[in-house]
Short mmCIF file of C-alpha atoms in Angstrom, two decimals:
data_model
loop_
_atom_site.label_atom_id
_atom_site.label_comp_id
_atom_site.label_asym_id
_atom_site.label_seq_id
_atom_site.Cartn_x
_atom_site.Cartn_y
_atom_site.Cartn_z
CA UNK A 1 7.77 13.61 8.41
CA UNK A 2 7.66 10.31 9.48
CA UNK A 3 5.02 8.84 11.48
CA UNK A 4 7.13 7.51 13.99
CA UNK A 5 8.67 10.62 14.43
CA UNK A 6 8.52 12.85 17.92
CA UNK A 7 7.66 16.08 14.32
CA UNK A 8 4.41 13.88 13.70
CA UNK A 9 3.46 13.31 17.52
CA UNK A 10 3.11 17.29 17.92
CA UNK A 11 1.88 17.99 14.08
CA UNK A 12 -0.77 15.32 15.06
CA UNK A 13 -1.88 17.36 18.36
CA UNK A 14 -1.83 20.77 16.76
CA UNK A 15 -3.94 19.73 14.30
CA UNK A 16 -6.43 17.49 16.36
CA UNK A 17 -6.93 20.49 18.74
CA UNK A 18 -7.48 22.78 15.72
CA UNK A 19 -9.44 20.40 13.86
CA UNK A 20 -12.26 19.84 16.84
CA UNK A 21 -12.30 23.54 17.85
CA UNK A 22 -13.64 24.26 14.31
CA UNK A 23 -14.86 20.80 13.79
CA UNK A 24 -19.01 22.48 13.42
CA UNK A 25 -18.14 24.75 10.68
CA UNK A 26 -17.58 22.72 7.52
CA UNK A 27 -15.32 25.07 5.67
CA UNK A 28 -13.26 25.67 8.95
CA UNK A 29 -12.63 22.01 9.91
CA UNK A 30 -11.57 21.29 6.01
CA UNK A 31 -9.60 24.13 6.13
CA UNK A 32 -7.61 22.87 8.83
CA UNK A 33 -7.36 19.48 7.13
CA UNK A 34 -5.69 21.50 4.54
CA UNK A 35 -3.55 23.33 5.51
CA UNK A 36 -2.15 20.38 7.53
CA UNK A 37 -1.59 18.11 4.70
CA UNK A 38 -0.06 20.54 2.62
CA UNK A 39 2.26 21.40 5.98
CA UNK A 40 2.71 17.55 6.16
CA UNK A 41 3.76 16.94 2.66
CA UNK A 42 5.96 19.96 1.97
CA UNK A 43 8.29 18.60 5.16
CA UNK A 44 9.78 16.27 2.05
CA UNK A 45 9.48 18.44 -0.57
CA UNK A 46 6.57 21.26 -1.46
CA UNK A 47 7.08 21.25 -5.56
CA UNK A 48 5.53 17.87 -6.03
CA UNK A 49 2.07 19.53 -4.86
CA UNK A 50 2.21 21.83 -7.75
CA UNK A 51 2.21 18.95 -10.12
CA UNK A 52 -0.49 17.13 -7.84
CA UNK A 53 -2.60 20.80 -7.85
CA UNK A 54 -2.37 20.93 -11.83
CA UNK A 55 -3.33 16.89 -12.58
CA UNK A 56 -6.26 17.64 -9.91
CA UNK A 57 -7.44 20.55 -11.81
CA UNK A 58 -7.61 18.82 -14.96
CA UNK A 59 -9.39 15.97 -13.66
CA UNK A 60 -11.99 18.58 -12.01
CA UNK A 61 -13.06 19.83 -14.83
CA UNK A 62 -13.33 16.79 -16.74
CA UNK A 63 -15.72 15.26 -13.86
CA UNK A 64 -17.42 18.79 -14.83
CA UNK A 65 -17.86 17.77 -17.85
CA UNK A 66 -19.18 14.51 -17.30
CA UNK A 67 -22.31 16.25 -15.53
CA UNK A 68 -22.71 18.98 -18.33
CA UNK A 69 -23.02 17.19 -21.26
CA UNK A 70 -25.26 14.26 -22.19
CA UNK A 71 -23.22 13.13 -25.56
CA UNK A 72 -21.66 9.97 -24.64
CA UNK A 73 -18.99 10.48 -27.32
CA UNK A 74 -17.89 13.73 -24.86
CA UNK A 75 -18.22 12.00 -22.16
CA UNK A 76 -16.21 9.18 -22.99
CA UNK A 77 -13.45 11.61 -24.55
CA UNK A 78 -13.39 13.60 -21.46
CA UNK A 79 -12.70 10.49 -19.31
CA UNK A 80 -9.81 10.12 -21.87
CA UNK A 81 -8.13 13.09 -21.66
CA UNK A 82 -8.08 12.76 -17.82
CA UNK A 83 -7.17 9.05 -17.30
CA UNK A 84 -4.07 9.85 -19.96
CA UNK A 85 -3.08 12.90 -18.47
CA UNK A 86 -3.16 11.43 -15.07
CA UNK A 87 -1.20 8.08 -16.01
CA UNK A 88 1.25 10.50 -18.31
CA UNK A 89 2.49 12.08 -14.84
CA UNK A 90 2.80 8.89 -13.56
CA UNK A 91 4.95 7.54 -16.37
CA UNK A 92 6.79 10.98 -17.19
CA UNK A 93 8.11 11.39 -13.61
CA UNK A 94 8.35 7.43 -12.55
CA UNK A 95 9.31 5.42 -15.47
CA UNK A 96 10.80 7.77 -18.04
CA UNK A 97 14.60 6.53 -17.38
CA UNK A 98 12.91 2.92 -17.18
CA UNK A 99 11.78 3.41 -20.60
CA UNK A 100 15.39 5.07 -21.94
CA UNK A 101 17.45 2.42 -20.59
CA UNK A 102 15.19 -0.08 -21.82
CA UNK A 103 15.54 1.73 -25.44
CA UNK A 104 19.17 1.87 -25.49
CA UNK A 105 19.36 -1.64 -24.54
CA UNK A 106 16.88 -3.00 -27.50
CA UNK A 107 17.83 -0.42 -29.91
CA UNK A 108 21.87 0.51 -29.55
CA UNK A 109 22.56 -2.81 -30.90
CA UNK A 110 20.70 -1.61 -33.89
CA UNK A 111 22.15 1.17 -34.32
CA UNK A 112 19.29 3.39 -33.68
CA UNK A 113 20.43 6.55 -31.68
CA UNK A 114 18.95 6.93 -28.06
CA UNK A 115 19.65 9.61 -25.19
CA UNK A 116 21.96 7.91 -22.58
CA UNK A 117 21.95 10.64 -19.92
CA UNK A 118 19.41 10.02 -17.06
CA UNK A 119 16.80 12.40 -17.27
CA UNK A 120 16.88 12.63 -13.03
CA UNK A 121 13.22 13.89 -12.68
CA UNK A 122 12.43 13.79 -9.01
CA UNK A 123 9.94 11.28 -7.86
CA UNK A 124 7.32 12.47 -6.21
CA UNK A 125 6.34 10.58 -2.74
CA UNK A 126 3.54 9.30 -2.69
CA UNK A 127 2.94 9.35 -6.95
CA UNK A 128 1.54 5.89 -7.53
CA UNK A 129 -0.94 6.40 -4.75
CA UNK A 130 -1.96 9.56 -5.59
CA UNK A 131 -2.44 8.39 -9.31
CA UNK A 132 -5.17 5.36 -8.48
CA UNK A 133 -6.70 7.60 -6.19
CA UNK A 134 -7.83 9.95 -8.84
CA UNK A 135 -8.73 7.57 -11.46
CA UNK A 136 -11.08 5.98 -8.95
CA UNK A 137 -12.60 9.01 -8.29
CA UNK A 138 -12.76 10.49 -12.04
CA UNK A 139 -14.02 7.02 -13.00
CA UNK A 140 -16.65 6.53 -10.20
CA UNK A 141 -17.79 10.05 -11.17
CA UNK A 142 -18.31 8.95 -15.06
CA UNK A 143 -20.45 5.79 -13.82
CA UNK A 144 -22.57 8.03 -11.80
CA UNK A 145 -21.39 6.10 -8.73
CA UNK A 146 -20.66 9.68 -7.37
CA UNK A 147 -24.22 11.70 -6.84
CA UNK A 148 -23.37 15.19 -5.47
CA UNK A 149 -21.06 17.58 -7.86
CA UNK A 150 -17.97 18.51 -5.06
CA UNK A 151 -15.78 22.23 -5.48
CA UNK A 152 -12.08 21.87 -6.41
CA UNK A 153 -11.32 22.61 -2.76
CA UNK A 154 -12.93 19.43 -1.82
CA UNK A 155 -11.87 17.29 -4.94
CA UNK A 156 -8.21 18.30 -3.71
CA UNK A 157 -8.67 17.46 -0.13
CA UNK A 158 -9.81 14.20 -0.92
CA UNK A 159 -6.43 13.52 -2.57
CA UNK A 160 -4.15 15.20 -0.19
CA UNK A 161 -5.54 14.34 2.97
CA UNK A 162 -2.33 12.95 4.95
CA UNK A 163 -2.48 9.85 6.28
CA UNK A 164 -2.87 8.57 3.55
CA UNK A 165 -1.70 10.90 0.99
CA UNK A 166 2.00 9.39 0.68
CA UNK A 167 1.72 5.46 0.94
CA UNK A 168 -2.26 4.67 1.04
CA UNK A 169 -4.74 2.63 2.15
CA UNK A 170 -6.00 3.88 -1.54
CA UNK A 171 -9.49 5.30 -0.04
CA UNK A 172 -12.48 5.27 -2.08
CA UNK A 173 -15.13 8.59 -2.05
CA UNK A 174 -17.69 6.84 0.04
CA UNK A 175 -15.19 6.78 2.89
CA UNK A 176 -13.96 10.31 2.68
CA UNK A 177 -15.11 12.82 0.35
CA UNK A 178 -18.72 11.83 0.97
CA UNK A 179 -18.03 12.40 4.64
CA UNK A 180 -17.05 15.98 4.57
CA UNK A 181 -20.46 17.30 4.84
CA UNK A 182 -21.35 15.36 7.89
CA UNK A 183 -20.58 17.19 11.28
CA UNK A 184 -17.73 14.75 12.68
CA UNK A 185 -18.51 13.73 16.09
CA UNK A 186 -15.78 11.26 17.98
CA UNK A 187 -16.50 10.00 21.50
CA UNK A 188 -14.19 8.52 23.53
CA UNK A 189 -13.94 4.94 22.71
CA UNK A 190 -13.72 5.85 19.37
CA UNK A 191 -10.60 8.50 20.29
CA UNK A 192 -9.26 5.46 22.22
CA UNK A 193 -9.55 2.98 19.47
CA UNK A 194 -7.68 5.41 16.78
CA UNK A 195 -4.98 5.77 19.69
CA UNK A 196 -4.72 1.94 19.85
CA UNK A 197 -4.51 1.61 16.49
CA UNK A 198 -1.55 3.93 16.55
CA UNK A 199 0.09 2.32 19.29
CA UNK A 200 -0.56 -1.14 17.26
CA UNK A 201 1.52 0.46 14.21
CA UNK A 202 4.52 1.62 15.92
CA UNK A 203 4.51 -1.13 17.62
CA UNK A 204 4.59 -3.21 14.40
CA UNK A 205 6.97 -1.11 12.75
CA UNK A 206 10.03 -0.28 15.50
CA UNK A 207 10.17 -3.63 17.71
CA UNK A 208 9.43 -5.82 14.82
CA UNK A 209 10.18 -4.52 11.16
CA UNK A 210 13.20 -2.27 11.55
CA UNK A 211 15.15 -4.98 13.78
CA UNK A 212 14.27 -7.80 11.02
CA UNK A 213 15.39 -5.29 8.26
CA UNK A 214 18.30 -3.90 10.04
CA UNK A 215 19.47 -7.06 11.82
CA UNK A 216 19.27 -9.74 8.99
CA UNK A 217 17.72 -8.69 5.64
CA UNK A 218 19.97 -5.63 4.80
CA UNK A 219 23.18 -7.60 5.20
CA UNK A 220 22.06 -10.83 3.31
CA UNK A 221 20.86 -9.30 0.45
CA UNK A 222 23.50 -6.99 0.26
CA UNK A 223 26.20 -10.01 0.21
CA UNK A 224 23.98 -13.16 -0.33
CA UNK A 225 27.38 -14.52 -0.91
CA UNK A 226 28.97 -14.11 2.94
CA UNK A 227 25.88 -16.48 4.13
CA UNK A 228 24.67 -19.91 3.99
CA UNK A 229 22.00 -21.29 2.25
CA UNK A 230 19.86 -21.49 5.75
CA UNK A 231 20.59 -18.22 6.41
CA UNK A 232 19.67 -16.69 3.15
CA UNK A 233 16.06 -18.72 3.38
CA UNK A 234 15.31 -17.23 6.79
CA UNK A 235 16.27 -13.88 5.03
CA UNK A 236 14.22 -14.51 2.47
CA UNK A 237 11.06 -15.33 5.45
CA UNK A 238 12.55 -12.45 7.70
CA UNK A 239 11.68 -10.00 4.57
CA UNK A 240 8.18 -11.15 3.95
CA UNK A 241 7.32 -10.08 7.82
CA UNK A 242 9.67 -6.99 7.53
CA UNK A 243 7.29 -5.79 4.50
CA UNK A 244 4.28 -6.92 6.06
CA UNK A 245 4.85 -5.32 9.42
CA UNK A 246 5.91 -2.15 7.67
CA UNK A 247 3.14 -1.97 5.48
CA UNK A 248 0.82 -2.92 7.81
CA UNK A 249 2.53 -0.26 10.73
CA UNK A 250 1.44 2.40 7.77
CA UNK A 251 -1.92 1.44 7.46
CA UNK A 252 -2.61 1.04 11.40
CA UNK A 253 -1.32 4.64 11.64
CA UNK A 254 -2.97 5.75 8.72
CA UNK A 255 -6.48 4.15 9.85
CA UNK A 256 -5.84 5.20 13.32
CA UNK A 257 -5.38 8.59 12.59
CA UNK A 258 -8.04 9.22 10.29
CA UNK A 259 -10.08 7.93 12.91
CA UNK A 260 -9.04 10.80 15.18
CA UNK A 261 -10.45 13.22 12.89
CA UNK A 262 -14.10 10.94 12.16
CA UNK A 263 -13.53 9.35 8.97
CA UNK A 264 -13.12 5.46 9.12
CA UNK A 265 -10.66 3.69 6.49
CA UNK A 266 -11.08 0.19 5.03
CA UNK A 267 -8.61 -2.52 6.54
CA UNK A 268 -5.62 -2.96 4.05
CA UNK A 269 -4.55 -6.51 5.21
CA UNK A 270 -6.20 -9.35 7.16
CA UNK A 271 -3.71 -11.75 7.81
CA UNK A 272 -2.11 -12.29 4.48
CA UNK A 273 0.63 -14.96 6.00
CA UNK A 274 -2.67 -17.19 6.42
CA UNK A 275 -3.91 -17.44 2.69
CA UNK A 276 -4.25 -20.94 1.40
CA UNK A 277 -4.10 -20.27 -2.09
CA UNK A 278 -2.56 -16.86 -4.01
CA UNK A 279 -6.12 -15.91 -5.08
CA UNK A 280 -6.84 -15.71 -1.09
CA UNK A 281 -3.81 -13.90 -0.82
CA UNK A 282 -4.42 -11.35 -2.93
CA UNK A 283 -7.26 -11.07 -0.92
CA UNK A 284 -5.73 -10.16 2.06
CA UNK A 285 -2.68 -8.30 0.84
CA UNK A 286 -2.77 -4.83 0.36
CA UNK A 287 -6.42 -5.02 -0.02
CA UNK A 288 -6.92 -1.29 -1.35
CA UNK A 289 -4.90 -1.72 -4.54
CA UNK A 290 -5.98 -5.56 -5.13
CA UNK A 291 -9.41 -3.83 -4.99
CA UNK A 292 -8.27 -1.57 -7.17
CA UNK A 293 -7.37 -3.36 -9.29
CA UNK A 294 -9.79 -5.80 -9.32
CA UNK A 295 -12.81 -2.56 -10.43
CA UNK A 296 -10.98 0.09 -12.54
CA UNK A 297 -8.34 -2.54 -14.79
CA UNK A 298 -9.26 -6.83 -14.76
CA UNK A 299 -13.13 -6.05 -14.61
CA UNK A 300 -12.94 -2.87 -17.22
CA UNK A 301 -10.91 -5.81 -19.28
CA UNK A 302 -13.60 -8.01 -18.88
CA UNK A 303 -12.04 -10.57 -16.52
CA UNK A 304 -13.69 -13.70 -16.37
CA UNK A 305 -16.82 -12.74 -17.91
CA UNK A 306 -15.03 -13.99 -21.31
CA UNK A 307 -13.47 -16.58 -23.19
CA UNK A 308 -10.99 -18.76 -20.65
CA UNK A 309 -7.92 -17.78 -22.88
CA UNK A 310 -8.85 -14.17 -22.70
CA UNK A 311 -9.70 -14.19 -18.63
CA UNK A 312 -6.26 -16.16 -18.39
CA UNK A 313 -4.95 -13.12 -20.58
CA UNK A 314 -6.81 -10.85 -18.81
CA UNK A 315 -5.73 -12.15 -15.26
CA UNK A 316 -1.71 -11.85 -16.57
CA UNK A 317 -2.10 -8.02 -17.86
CA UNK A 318 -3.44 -7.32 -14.32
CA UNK A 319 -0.53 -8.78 -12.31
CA UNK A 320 1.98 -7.71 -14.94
CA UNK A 321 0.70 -3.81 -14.20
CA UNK A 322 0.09 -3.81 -10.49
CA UNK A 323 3.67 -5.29 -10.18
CA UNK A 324 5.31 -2.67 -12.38
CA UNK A 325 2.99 -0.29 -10.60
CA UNK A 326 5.23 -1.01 -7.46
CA UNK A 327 8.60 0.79 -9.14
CA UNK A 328 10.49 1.70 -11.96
CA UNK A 329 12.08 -1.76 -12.85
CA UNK A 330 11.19 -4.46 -14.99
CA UNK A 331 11.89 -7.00 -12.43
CA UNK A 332 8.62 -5.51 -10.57
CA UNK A 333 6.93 -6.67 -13.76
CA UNK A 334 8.53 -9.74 -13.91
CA UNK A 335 7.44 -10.47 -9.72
CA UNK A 336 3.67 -9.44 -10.81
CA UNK A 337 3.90 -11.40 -13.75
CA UNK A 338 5.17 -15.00 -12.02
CA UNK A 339 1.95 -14.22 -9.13
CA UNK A 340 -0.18 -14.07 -12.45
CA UNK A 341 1.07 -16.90 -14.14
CA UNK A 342 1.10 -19.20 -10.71
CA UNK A 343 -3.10 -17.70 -10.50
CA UNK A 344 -3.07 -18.70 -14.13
CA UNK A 345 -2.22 -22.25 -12.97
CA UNK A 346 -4.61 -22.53 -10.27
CA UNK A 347 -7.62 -21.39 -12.17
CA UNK A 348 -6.62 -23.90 -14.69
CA UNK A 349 -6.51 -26.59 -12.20
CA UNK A 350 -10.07 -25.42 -10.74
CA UNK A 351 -11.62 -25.21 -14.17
CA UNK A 352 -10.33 -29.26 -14.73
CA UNK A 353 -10.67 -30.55 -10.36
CA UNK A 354 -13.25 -28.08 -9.55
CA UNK A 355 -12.40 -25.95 -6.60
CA UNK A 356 -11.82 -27.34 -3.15
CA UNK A 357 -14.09 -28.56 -0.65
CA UNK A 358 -14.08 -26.13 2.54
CA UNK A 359 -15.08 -28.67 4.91
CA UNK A 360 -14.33 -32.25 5.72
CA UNK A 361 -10.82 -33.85 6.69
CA UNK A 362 -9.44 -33.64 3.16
CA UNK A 363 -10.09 -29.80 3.00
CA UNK A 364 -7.90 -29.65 5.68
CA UNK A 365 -5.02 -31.23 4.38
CA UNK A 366 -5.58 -29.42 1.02
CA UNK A 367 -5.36 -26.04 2.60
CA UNK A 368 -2.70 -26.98 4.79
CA UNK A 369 -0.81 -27.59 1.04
CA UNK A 370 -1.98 -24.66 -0.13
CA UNK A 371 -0.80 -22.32 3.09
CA UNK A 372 2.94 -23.77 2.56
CA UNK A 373 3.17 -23.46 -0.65
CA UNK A 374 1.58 -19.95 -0.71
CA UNK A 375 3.60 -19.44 1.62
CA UNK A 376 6.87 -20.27 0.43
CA UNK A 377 5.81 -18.94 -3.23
CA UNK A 378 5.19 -15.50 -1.38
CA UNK A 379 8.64 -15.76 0.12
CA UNK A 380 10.50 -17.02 -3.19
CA UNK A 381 8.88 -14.34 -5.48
CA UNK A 382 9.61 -11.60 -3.20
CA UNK A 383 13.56 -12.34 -3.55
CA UNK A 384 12.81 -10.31 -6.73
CA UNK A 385 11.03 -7.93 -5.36
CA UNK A 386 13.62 -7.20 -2.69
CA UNK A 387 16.78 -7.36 -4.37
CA UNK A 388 18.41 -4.42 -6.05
CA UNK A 389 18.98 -5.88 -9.35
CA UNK A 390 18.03 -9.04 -11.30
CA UNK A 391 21.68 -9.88 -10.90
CA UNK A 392 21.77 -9.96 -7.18
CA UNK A 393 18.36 -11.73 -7.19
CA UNK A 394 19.94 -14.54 -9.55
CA UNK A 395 23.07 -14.44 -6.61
CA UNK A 396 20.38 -14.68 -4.35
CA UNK A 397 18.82 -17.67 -5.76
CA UNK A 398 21.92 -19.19 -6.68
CA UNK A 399 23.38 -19.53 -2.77
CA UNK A 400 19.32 -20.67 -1.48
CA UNK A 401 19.80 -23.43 -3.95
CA UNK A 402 23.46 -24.63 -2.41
CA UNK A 403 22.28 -26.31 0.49
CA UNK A 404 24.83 -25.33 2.81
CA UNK A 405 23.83 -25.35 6.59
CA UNK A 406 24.44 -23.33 9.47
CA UNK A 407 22.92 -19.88 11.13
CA UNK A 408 25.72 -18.38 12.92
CA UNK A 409 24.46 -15.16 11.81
CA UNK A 410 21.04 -15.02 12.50
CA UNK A 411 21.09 -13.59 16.37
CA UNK A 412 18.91 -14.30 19.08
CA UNK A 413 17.32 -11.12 18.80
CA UNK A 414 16.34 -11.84 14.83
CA UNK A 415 15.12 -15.44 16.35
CA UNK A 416 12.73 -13.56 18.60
CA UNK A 417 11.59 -11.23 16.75
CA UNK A 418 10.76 -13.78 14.34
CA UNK A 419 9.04 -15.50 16.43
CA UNK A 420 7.25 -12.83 17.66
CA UNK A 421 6.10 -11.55 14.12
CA UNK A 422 4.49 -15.52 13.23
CA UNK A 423 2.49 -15.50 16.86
CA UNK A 424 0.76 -12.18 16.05
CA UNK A 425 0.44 -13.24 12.77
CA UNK A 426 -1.66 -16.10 13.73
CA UNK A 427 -3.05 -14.77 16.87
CA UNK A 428 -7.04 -14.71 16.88
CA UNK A 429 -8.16 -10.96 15.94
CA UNK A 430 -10.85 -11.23 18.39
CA UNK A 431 -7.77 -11.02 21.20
CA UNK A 432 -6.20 -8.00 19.48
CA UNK A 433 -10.10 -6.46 19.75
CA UNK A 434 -9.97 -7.24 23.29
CA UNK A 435 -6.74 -5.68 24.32
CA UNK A 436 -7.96 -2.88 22.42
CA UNK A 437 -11.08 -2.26 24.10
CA UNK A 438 -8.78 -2.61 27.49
CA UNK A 439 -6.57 0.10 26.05
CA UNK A 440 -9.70 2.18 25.64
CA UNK A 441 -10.83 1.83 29.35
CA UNK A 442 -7.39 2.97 30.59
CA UNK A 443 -7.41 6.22 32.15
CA UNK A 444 -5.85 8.82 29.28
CA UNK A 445 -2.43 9.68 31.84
CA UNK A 446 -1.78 5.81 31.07
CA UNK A 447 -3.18 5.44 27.64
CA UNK A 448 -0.40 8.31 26.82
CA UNK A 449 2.34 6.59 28.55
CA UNK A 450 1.61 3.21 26.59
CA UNK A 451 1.95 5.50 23.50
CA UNK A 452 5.30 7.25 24.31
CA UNK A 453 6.85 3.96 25.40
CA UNK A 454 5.71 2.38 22.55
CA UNK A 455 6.82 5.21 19.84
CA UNK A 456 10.09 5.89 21.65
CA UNK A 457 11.47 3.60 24.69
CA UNK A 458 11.39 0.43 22.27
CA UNK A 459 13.13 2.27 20.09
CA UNK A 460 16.07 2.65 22.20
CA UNK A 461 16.27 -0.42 24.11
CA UNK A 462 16.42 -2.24 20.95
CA UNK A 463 19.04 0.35 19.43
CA UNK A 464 17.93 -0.08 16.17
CA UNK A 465 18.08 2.94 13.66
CA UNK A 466 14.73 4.39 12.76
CA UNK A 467 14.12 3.33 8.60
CA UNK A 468 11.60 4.93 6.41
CA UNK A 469 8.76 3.09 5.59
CA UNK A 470 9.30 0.52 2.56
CA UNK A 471 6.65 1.78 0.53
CA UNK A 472 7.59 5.54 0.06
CA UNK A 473 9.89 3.91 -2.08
CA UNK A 474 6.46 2.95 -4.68
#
């Protein structure tokens, strides 16, 4: 069930209408909750919540028996068993053929017998997500950042709840689980704002990602060969806004809709297109699991509390596994890997130079540098990330690096689009703010109107195919 989908407009009624009819009874209103993101999941596929109802339980009754015991050799094992058995679904159901092919490739020369069939376990939606969600909360819980002991029912909820259940924002407890005792209360602006935020996303993903996916990026990558140099770079650029408006789209919903029901969600990008170094990027990009990141694997590592060599180390391990975290192909690895070593760079440079003055004429120019080539690093690296294989990356590569001229093939509705996608990008937010506290003062007859013409008539007058969001794919 997608979100763009006329299924989600009506699942998303039903369920606010049940939701705030119940919404003083705690049990009730979670209930609903429920019930609807079990309804919402099981539209794909309902096994995978068996194997998401199982890690959950496990994890439960570890976080049990962090509060029960005061040996901090138990402790410590407990938090063991349920990071490994949480990561082991992870790996078992994402990157076990990853693994095989990668042993028949090092050890068939060798001679050393290895299973060649596919094992063809299906991939849960929504795995990886689902995965740092409950180490964050399992973890937290250990460090006592997590006060008040929660029932399975809850613990569950926490994981499941749909919006962001299948591609994030990655949620922490404070903004969710740690709500569900309050009575939820949501007035009208704030109704209107989630609406907005709703209208924002589909906006972002049917008028602007699906046409720069359908119209230019599918067909490039796909034969890199039948274009021109020219045409492959604004690919290459076209694909950087397609994932960003996507992604973005996802989170809008996501936070929009959650806002409907009174829980608020952390933003997930601010302006990534804008970062003047990769270190500001990472910032801004996917903010959740660079947060992530950032508290449960560099810090837990030590990051740059340490020697430089080891915080260098440190810094690579941490790209290296939030790229492969993205899919089940080493060339993930290798993107996350070339953002670490690039970061690697940069520190190096600040530990020698000394970071950059933020004020002054020459910080200007500097991060006027540093915003192209960001930039264009950003748009390189993600050539791996987009192509199907390392093969028709190298192809990829290989025609950019030609030199040949001409964009017959890029149409005019690509160009606007385009062009479209880098003036939002840069637009001030407070405008965005504004036209969404106009949105909210519309009468709700209008408000709805804005909504279906949004979700639905730009659909069609563009006649572009509705896509699935890029990052069910992770």
């Amino acid at each position: 069930m997608y979100f763009h989908s006329l299924q989600f407009v009506f699942f998303l009624t039903v369920t606010f209408a049940l939701y705030w009819s119940v919404h003083h009874h705690k049990w009730a209103r979670l209930g609903v909750l429920m019930v609807a993101s079990v309804i919402f999941y099981s539209m794909w596929t309902p096994w995978p919540l068996l194997l998401f109802i199982g890690a959950t339980a496990i994890n439960h009754l570890c976080i049990k028996g962090f509060r029960r015991s005061e040996s901090p050799g138990v402790r410590k094992a407990l938090l063991t068993v349920s990071i490994v058995s949480t990561l082991g679904v992870l790996v078992v159901f994402k990157y076990a053929d990853l693994f095989r092919e990668t042993a028949v490739a090092l050890l068939g020369p060798l001679g050393v017998h290895v299973r060649t069939e596919r094992f063809g376990l299906l991939l849960p939606v929504g795995l990886s997500f689902f995965t740092f969600q409950a180490i964050s909360y399992v973890v937290d819980s250990y460090r006592g950042e997590i006060q008040k002991e929660r029932t399975y029912f809850e613990h569950l909820l926490y994981l499941l709840f749909f919006p962001h259940l299948v591609a994030g924002p990655i949620v922490r407890a404070s903004h969710l689980i740690e709500r569900f005792d309050d009575t939820p209360s949501l007035t009208a602006q704030e109704g209107g704002q989630g609406l907005y935020r709703i209208a924002v996303g589909l906006a972002k993903k049917l008028v602007i990602a699906d046409v720069l996916g359908s119209g230019l990026v599918d067909p490039v990558f796909a034969s890199p060969e039948a274009y021109t140099s020219a045409e492959c770079f604004i690919a290459a650029v076209a694909y950087s806004f397609e994932l960003y408006f996507d992604f973005s789209a996802y989170s809008d919903i996501a936070i929009g809709t959650a806002a409907l029901f009174g829980f608020k969600f952390e933003e997930n990008f601010n302006r990534p297109y804008l970062a003047t170094n990769l270190f500001d990027f990472w910032s801004r990009w996917h903010i959740s699991l660079s947060h992530w990141l950032r508290d449960y694997l560099y810090r837990p590592l030590g990051g740059n509390r340490v020697s430089k060599p080891r915080a260098l180390l440190n810094l690579m391990i941490t790209m290296g596994l939030g790229g492969l975290w993205h899919g089940a192909d080493w060339r993930f690895a290798i993107w996350g890997l070339a953002h670490g070593a690039m970061e690697c760079i940069i520190r190096v440079w600040w530990w020698v130079t000394g970071k950059p003055p933020k004020e002054g004429p020459v910080a200007r120019v500097r991060a006027g540098f540093g915003w192209a080539a960001t930039f264009l690093v950003v748009v390189l690296t993600r050539i791996v990330f987009r192509a199907p294989n390392l093969g028709r990356a190298g192809e990829m590569y290989a025609r950019l690096f030609e030199g040949s001229m001409g964009l017959a093939n890029v149409s005019t509705l690509v160009w606007s689009v385009l062009a479209v996608a880098a003036v939002s990008h840069v637009t001030p937010l407070g405008l965005f703010h504004k036209a969404g506290d106009l949105f909210v003062k519309m009468p709700v007859p209008v408000r709805a109107v804005v909504l279906v013409l949004v979700g639905l008539g730009v659909r069609h007058l563009t006649s572009v195919e509705t896509r699935p969001y890029v990052y069910f794919q992770f």
